[in-house]
Coordinates of C-alpha atoms and ligand atoms in Angstrom, one line a residue:
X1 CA -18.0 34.3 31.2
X2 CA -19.7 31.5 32.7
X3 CA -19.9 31.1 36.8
X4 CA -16.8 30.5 38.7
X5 CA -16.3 28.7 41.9
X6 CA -14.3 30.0 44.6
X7 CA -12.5 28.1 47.3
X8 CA -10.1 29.3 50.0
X9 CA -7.8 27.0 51.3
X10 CA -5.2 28.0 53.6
X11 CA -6.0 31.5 53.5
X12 CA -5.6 31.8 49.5
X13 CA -8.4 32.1 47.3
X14 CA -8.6 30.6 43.8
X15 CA -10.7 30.7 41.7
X16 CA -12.2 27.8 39.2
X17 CA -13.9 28.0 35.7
X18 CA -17.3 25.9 35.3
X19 CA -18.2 24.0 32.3
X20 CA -22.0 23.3 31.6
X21 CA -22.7 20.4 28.9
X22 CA -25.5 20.7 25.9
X23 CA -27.8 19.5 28.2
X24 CA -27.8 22.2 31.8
X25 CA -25.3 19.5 33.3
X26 CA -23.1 21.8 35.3
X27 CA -19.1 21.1 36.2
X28 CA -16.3 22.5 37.8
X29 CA -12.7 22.7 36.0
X30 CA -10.7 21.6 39.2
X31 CA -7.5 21.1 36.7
X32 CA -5.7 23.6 38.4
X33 CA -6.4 23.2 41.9
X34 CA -3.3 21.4 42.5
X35 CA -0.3 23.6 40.9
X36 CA -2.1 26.1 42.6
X37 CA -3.2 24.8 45.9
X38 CA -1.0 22.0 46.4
X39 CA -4.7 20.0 47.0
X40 CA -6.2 16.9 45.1
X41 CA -9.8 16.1 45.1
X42 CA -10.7 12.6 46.8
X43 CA -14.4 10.8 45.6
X44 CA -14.1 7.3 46.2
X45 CA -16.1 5.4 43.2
X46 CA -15.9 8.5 41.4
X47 CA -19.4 9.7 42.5
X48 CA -19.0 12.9 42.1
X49 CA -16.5 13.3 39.3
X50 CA -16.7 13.2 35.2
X51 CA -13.5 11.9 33.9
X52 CA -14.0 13.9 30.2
X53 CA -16.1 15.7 28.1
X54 CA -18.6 13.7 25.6
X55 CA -20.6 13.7 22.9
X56 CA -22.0 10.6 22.6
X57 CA -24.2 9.2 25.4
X58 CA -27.0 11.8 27.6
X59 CA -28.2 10.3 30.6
X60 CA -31.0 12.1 33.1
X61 CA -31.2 9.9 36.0
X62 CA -33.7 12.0 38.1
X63 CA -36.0 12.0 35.0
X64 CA -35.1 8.6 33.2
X65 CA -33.6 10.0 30.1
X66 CA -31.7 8.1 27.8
X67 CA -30.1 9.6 24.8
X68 CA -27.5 8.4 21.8
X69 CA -25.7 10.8 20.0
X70 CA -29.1 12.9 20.8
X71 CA -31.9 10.6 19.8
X72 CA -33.9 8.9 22.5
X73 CA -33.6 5.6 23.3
X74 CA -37.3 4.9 22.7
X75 CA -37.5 5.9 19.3
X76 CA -34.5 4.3 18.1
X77 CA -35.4 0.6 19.5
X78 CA -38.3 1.2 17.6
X79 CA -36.8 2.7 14.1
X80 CA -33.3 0.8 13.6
X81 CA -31.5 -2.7 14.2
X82 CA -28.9 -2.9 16.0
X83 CA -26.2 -2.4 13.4
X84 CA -27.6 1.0 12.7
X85 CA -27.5 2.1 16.4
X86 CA -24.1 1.0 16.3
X87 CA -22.8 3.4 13.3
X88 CA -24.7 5.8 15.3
X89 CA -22.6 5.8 18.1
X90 CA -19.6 5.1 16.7
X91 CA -19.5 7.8 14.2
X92 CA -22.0 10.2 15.3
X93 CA -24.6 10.2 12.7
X94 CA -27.3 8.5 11.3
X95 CA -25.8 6.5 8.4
X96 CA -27.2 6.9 5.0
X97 CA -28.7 4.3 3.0
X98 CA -25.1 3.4 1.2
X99 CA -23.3 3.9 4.3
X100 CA -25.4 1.4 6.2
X101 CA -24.8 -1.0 3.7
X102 CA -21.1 -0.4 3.2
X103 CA -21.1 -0.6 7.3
X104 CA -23.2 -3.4 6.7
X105 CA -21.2 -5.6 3.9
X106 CA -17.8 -4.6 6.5
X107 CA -19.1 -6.9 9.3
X108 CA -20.2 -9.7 7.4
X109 CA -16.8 -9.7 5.3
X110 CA -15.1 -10.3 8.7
X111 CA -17.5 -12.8 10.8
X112 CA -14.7 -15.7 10.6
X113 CA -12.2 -16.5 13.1
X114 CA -8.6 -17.6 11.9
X115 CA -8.7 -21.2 12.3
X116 CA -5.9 -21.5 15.0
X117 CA -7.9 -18.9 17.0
X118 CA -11.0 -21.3 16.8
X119 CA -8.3 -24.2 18.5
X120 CA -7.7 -22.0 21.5
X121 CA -11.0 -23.4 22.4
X122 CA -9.4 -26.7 22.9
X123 CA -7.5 -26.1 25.6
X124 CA -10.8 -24.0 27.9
X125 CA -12.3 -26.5 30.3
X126 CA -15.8 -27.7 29.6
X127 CA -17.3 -25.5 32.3
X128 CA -15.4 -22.3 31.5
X129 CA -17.2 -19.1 32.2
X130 CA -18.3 -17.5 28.6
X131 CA -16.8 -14.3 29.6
X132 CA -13.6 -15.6 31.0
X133 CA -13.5 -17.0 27.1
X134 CA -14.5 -13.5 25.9
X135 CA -12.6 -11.8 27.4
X136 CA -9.2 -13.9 26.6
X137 CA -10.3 -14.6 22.8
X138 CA -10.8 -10.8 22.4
X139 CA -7.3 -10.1 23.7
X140 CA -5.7 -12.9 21.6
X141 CA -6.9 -10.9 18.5
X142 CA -3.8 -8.5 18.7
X143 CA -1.5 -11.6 18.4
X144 CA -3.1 -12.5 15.3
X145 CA -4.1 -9.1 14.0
X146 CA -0.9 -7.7 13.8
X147 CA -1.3 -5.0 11.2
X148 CA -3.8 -3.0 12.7
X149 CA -2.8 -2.1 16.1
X150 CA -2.2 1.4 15.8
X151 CA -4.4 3.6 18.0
X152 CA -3.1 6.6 16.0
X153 CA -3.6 5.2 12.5
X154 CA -7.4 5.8 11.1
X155 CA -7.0 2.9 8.5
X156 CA -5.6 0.7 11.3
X157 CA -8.5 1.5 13.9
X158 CA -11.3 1.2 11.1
X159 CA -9.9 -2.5 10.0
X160 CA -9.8 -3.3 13.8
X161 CA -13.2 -1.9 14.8
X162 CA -14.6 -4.0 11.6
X163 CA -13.1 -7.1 12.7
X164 CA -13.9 -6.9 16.4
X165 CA -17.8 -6.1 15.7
X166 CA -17.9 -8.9 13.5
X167 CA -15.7 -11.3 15.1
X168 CA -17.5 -11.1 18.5
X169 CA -20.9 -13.2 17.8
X170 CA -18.8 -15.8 16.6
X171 CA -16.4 -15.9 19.6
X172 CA -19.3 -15.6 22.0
X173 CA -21.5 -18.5 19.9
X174 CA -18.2 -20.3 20.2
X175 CA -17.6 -20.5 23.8
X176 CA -21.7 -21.4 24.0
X177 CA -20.5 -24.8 21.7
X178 CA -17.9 -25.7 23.5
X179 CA -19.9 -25.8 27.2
X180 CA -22.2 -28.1 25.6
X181 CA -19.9 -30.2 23.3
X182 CA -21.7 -29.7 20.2
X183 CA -19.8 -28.7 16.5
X184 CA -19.0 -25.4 16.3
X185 CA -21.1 -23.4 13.3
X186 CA -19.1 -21.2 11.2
X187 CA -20.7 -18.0 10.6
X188 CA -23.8 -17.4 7.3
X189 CA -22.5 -14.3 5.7
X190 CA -26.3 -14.0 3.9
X191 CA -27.3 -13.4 7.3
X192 CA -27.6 -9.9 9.2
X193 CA -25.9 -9.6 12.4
X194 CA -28.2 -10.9 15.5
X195 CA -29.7 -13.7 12.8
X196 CA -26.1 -14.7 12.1
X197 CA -25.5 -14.6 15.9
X198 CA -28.5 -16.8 16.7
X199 CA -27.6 -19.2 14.0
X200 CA -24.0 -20.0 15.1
X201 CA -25.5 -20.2 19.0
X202 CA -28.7 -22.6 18.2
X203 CA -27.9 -24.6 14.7
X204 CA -26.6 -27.5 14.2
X205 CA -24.9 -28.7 11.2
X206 CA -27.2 -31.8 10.6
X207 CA -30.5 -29.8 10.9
X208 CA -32.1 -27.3 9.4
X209 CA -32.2 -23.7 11.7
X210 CA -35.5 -21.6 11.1
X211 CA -35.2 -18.2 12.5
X212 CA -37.9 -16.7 14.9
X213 CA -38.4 -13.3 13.7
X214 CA -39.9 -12.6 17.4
X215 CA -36.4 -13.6 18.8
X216 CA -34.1 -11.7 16.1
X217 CA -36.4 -8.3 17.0
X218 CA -36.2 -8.7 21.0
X219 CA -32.6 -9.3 20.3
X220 CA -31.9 -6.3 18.2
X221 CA -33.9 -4.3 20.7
X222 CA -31.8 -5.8 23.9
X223 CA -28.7 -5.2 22.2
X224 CA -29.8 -1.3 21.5
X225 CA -30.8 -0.5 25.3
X226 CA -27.4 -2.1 26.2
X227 CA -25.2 -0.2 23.4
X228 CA -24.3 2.7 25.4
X229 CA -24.2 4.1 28.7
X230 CA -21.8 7.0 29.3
X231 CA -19.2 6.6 31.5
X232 CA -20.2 3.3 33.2
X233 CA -17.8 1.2 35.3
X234 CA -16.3 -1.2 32.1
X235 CA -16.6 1.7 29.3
X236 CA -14.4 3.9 31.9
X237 CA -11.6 0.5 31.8
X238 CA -12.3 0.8 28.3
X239 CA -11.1 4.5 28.5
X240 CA -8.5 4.3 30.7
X241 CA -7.2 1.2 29.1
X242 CA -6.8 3.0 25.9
X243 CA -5.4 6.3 27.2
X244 CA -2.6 3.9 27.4
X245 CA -2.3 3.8 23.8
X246 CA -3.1 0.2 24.3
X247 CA -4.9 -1.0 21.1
X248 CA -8.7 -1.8 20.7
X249 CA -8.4 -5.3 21.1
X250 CA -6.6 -5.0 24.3
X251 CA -9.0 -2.2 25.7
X252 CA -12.0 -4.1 24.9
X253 CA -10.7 -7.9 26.3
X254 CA -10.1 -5.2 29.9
X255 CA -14.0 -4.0 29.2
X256 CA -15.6 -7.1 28.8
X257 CA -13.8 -8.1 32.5
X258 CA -14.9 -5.1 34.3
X259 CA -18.5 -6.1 32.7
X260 CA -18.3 -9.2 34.0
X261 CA -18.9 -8.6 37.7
X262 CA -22.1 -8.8 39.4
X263 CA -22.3 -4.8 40.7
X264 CA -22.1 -4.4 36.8
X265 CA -23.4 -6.6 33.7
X266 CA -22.9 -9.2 35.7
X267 CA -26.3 -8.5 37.5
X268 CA -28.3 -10.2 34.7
X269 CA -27.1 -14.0 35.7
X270 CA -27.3 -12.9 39.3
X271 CA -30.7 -11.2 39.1
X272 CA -32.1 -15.2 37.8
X273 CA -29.9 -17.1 39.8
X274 CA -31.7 -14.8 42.6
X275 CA -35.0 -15.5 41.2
X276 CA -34.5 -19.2 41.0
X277 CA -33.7 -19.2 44.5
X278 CA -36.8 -17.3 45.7
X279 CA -39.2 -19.4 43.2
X280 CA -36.8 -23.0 44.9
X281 CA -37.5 -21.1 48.5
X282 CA -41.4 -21.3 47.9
X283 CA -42.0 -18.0 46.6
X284 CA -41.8 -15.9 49.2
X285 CA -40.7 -12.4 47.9
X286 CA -40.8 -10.6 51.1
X287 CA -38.5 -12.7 53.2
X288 CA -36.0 -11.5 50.3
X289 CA -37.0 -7.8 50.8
X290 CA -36.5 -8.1 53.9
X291 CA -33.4 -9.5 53.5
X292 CA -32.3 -6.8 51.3
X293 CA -33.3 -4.3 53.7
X294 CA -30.9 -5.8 56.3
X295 CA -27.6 -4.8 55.7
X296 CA -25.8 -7.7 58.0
X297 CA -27.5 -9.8 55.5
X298 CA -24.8 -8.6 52.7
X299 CA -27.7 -9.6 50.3
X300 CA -28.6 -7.3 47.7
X301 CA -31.7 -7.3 45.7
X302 CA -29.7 -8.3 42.0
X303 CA -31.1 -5.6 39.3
X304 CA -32.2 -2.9 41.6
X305 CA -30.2 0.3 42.2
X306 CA -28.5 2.6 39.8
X307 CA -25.4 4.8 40.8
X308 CA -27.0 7.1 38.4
X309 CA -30.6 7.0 38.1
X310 CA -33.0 7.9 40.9
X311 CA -35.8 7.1 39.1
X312 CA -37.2 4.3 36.9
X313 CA -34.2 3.5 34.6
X314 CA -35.7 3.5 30.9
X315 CA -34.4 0.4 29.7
X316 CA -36.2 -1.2 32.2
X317 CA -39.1 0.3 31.3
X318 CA -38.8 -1.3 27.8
X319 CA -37.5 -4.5 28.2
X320 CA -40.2 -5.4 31.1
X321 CA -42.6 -4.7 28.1
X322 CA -40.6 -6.7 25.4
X323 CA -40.7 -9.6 27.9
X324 CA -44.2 -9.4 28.7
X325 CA -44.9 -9.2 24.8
X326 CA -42.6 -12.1 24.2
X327 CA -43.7 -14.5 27.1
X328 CA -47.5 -14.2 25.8
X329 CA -46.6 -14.6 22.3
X330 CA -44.5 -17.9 22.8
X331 CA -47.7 -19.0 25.3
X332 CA -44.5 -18.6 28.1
X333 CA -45.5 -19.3 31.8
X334 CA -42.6 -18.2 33.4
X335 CA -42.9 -18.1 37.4
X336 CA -39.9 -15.9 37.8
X337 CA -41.7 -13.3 35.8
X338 CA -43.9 -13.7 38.3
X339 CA -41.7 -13.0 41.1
X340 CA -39.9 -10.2 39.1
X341 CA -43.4 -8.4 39.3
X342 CA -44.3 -9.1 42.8
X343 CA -40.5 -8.1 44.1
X344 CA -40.9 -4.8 42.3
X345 CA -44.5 -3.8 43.5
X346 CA -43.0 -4.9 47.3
X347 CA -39.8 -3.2 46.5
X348 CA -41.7 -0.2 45.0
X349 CA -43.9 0.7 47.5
X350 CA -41.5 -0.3 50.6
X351 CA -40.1 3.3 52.7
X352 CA -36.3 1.7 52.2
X353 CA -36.3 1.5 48.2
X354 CA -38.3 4.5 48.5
X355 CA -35.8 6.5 50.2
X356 CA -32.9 5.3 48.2
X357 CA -34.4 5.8 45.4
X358 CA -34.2 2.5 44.2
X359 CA -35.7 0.8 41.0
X360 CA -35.6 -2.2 38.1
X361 CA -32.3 -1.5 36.6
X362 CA -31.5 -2.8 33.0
X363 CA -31.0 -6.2 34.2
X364 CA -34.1 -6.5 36.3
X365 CA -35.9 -8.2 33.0
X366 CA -33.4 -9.0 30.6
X367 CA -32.5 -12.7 31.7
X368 CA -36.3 -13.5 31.7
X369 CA -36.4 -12.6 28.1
X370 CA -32.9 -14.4 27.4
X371 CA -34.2 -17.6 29.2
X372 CA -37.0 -17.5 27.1
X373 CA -35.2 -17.6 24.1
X374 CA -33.0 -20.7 25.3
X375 CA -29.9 -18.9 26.6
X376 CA -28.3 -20.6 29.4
X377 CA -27.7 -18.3 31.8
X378 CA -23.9 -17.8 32.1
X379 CA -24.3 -16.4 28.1
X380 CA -26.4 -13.6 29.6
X381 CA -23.8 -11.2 30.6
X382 CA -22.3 -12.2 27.0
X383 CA -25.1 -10.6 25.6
X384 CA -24.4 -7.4 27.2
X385 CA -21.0 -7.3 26.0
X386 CA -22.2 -7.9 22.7
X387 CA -24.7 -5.0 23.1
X388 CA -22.4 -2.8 24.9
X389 CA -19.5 -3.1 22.3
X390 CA -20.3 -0.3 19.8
X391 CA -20.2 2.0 22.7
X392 CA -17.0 0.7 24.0
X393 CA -15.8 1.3 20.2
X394 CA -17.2 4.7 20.7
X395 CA -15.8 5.7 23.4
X396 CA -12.3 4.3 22.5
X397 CA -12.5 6.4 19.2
X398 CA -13.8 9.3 20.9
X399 CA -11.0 9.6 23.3
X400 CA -8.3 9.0 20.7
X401 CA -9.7 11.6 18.2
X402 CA -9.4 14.2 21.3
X403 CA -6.6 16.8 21.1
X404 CA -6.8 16.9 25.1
X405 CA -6.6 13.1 25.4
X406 CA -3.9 12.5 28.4
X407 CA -3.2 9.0 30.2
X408 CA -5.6 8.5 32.8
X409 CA -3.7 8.5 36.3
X410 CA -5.3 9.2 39.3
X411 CA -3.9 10.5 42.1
X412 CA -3.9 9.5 45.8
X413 CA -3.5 10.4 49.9
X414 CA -1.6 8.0 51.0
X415 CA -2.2 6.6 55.0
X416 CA 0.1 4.3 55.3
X417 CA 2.7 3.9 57.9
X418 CA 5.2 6.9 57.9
X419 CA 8.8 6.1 57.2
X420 CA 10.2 3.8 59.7
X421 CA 13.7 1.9 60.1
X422 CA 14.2 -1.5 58.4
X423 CA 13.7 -4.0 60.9
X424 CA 16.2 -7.5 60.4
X425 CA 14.0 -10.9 60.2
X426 CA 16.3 -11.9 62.9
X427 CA 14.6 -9.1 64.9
X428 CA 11.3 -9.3 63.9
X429 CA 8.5 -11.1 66.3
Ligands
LIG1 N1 -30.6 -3.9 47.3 C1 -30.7 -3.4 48.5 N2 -30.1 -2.2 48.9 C2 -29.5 -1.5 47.9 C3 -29.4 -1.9 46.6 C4 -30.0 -3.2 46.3 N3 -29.9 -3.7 45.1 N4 -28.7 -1.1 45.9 C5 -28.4 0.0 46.7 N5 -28.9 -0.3 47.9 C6 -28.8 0.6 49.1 C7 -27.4 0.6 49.7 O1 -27.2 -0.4 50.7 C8 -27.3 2.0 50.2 O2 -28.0 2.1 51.4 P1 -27.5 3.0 52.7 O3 -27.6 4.4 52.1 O4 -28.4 2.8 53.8 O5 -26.1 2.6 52.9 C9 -28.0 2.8 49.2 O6 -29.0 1.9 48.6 C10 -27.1 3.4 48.1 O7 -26.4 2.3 47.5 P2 -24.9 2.4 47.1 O8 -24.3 1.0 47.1 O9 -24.2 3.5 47.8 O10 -25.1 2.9 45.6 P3 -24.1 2.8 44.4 O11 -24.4 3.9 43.5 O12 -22.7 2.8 44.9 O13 -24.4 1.4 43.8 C11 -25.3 -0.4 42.4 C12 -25.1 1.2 42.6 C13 -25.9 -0.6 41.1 C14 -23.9 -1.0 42.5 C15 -26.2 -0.9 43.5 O14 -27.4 -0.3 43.5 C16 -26.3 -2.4 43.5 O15 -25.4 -3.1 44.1 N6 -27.3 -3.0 42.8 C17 -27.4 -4.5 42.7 C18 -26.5 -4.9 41.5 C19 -27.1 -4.5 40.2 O16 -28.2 -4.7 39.9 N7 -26.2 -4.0 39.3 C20 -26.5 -3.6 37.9 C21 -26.5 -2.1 37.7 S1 -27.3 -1.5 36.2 C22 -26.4 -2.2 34.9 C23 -25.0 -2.0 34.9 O17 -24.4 -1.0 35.3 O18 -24.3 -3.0 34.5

């Protein structure tokens, strides 16, 4: 018998079990409080609360611990690609060597998209946002996808979850074409995954494309700090999306628009736009600190801050090296890697961040390393959701597979006006 809490509420007591995870993290099992007590729990942005039970993503945010399915983040950016990371999280294991390659030969059977969905491009504006096209394209898939839809058929799901991590790259490289007018490239199944991706983004038909082995790691690597993140805002739509019963396609097309805003994966176009703006304003970092630090302002220093870690947030940590690696190796003299550097050390040694606990979040770096490699910068929050979709896939699966699954439905207090007489518009001032 582990430790029970105990609450007395209008002169009854209960009492509640506790649950404690792999990993010391301690919870309370509120699920009766109501029948018993007649009370619901209110914590606005869910600060407070876990909305399940998982086994696939460990997070420390006091220490800066990042864990998949148990391995740390570290060693896997440096051991696998991306494709392996992603059987990893989806299924819970390291794949063997067949059942890499079997995962492997799956994706790149299903890289194409049906030839009516590549005409939906048509009809975007020039300037649509890549994720509003993301987003949309990924949804369409369940009108053209038909036989697979079926959250509760395992043959159904494994076709879907094939064609959506193949499919995506293309879709994404797609919408990249179409904002710059030039042919669309269909996919090279010879090629593994982020090469494939690069090509359809940066070929064109009449040249010859030569792959930059530095690009294709730094990708792979970027795509493995993004794959998976617990219960972050657009996995949780992800979740709840599905605890519909609402198929992958459409629980995915809601993830990638919770992704999209700038408290969330959004942050990576915002944190260059932001930098842009200092480097255009003459530099000076610490009238933006200062800024930050006043909260009539309403500006926010893009890529700092983590609702969960209070401490340097590991990705960080990694990708500020992968940029710095890349920058010197392409002979790179990027000023807003300069800024980056001097904002943190101000930011990092100032009482306010201090206090708060504030640090380079994943998207601090990322863009730097994106621009770099000639993204523009509305495909950076792509990227993300092309890193972050094996852990959407993971979490999806996870939550179907579970015996306890329920539709999410939070509850409320509602303070609105009390019931009042219907007043005629006749009446009315
Ligand atoms: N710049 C200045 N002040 C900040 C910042 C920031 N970036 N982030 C938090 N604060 C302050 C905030 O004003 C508050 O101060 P006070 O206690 O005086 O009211 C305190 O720090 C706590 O902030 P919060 O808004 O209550 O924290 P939260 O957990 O609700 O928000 C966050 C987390 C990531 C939304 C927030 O830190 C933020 O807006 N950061 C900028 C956007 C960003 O980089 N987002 C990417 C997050 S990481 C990748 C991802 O999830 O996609």
């Amino acid at each position: 018998m582990g430790e029970v809490a105990k609450i007395r509420i209008e002169g009854k007591d209960l009492e509640l079990p506790t649950i404690v995870g792999t990993e010391n993290e301690k919870a309370v099992d509120i699920s009766a409080l109501r029948a018993q007590t007649g009370y619901i729990t209110i914590d606005e942005g869910f600060v407070n609360t876990g909305s399940t039970q998982s086994a696939i993503c460990f997070l420390d945010g006091e220490q800066g611990i990042l864990r998949y399915r148990g391995y740390p983040i570290e060693e896997l950016c440096e051991k696998c690609d991306f494709v392996e990371v992603s059987y990893l999280l989806m299924y819970g294991e390291l794949p063997n060597a067949q059942q890499l390659e079997h995962f492997r030969s799956s994706l790149r059977r299903h890289t194409m998209l049906h030839e009516d969905m590549r005409m939906f491009y048509n009809g975007f504006p020039r300037d649509a946002h890549p994720m509003a096209i993301l987003s949309s394209v990924v949804g369409a898939l369940s009108t053209f996808y038909q036989d697979s839809l079926d959250p509760k058929n395992p043959q159904e799901v494994e076709m879907s979850i094939f064609r959506l991590m193949a499919k995506l790259p293309t879709i994404a490289a797609l919408s990249h074409k179409k904002s710059i007018g030039q042919p669309f490239m269909y996919p090279k199944n010879s090629l593994e995954y982020v090469e494939n991706f690069l090509y359809m983004m940066f070929a064109v038909p009449s040249e010859d494309y030569q792959l930059d082995s530095d690009f294709v790691e730094a990708l792979n690597l970027l795509f493995i700090v993004h794959a998976d993140h617990e219960q972050n805002c657009s996995t949780s739509t992800v979740r709840m999306v599905g605890s519909s019963d609402a198929n992958l396609f459409a629980s995915i097309s809601a993830g990638i628009c919770a992704l999209w805003g700038p408290l969330h994966g959004g942050a990576n176009q915002a944190c260059v736009e932001m930098l842009e703006a200092i480097k255009a304003d003459g530099g000076n970092s610490k009238k933006y600190i200062d800024m930050a630090k006043d909260k009539k302002s309403g500006f926010r220093l893009m890529g700092f801050g983590h609702r969960v870690y209070k401490n340097y947030d590991p990705r960080a940590t990694i990708i500020k090296r992968t940029c710095d690696k890349l920058l010197k190796k392409l002979k790179i003299k990027d000023p807003i890697f300069d800024i980056a550097q001097e904002l943190e050390q101000a930011a990092l040694s100032d009482p306010y961040f201090i206090e708060r606990k504030l640090y380079p979040n994943v998207d601090f770096y990322s863009g730097i390393i994106y621009r770099a490699m000639g993204f523009p910068v509305e495909m950076f929050t792509v990227l993300f959701a092309l890193g972050r979709l094996p852990g959407w896939i993971a979490h999806w699966r996870e939550m179907q597979m579970s015996p306890s699954k329920k539709i999410a439905r939070p509850r409320q207090i509602y303070n609105g006006p009390a019931k009042r007489s219907f007043i005629p518009l006749h009446e009315r001032k």
